[in-house]
Coordinates of N, CA and C in Angstrom, one line a residue:
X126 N 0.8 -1.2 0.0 CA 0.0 0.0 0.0 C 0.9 1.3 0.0
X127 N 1.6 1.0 1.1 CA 2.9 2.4 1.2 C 3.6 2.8 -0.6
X128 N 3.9 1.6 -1.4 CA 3.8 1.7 -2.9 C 3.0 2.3 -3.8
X129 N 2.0 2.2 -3.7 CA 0.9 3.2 -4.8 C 1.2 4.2 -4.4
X130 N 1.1 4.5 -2.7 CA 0.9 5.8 -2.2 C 2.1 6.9 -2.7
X131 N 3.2 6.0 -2.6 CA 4.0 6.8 -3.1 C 4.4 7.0 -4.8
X132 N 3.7 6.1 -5.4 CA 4.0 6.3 -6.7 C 2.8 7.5 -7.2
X133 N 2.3 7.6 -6.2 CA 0.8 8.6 -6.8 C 1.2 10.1 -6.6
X134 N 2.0 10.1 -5.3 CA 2.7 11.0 -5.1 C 4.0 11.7 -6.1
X135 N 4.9 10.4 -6.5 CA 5.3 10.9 -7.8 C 4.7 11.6 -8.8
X136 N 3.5 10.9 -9.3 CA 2.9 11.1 -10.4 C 2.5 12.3 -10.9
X137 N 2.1 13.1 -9.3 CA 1.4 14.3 -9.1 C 2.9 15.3 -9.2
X138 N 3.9 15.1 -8.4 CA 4.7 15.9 -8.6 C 5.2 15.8 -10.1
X139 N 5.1 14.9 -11.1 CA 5.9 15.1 -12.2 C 4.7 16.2 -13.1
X140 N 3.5 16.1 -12.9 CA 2.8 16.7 -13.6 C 2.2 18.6 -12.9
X141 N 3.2 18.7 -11.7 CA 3.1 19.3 -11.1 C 4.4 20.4 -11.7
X142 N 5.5 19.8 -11.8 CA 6.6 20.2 -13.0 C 6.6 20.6 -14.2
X143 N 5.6 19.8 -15.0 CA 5.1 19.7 -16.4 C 4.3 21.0 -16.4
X144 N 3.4 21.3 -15.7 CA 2.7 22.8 -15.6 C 3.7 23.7 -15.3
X145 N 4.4 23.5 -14.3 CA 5.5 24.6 -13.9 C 6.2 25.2 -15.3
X146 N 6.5 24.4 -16.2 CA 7.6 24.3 -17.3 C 6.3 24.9 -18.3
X147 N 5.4 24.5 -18.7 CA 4.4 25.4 -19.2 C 3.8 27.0 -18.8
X148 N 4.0 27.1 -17.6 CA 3.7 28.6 -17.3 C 4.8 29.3 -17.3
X149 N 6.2 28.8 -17.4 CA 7.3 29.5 -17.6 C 7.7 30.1 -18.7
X150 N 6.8 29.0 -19.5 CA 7.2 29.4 -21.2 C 6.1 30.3 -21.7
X151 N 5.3 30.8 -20.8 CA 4.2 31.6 -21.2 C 4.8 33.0 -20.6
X152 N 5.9 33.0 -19.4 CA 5.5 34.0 -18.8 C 5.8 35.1 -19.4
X153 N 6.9 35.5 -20.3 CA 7.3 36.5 -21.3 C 6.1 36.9 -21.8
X154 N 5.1 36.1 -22.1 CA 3.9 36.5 -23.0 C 3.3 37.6 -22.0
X155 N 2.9 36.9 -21.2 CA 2.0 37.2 -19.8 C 2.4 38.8 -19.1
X156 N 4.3 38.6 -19.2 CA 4.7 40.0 -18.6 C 4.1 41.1 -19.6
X157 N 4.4 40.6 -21.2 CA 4.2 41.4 -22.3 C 2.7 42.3 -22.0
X158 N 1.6 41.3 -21.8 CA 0.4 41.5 -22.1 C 0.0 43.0 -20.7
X159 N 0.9 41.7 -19.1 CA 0.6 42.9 -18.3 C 0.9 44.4 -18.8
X160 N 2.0 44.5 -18.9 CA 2.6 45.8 -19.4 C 1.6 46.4 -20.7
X161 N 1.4 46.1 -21.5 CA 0.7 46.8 -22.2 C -0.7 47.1 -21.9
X162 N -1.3 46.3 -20.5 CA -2.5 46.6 -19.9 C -2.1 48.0 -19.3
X163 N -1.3 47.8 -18.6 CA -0.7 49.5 -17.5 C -0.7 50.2 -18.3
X164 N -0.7 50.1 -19.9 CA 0.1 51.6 -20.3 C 1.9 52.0 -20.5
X165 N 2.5 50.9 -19.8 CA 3.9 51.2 -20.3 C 4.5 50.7 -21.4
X166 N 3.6 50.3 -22.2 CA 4.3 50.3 -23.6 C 3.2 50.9 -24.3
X167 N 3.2 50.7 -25.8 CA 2.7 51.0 -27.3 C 2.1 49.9 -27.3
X168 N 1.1 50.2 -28.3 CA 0.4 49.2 -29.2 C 1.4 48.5 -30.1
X169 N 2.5 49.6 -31.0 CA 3.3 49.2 -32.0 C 4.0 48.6 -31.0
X170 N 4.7 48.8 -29.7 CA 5.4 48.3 -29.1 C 5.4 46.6 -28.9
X171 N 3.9 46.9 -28.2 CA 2.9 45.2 -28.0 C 3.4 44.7 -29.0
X172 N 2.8 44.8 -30.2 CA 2.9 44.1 -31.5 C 4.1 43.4 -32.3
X173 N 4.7 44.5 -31.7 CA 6.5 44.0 -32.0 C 7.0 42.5 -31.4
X174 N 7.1 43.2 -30.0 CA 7.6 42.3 -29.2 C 6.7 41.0 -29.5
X175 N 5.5 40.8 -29.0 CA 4.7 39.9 -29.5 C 4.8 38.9 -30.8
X176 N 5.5 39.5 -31.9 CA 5.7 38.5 -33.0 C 7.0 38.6 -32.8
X177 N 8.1 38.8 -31.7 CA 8.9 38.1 -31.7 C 8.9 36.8 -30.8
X178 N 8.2 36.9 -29.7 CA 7.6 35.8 -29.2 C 7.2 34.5 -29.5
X179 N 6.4 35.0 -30.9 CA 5.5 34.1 -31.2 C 6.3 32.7 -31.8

């Protein structure tokens, strides 16, 4: 029993990683989007950076 328990526990932390490593690779986007919500950049600005992103 102590077996499952801990393989489920694995399970959860690898996919707990797997998201980690997905939100990291967004977060450049995410910073981009905040900032041009405030007002500290451009639309042209947004637009740039954003297709370099892409």
């Amino acid at each position: 029993m102590n077996t499952l328990t801990t393989n489920s526990h694995n399970d959860r932390s690898n996919n707990s990683n797997t998201n980690r490593t997905s939100t990291q690779s967004n977060r450049p986007m995410e910073i981009l989007k905040e900032r041009y919500a405030k007002g500290e950049i451009s639309e042209e600005e947004y637009l740039k950076v954003k297709r370099n992103l892409e």
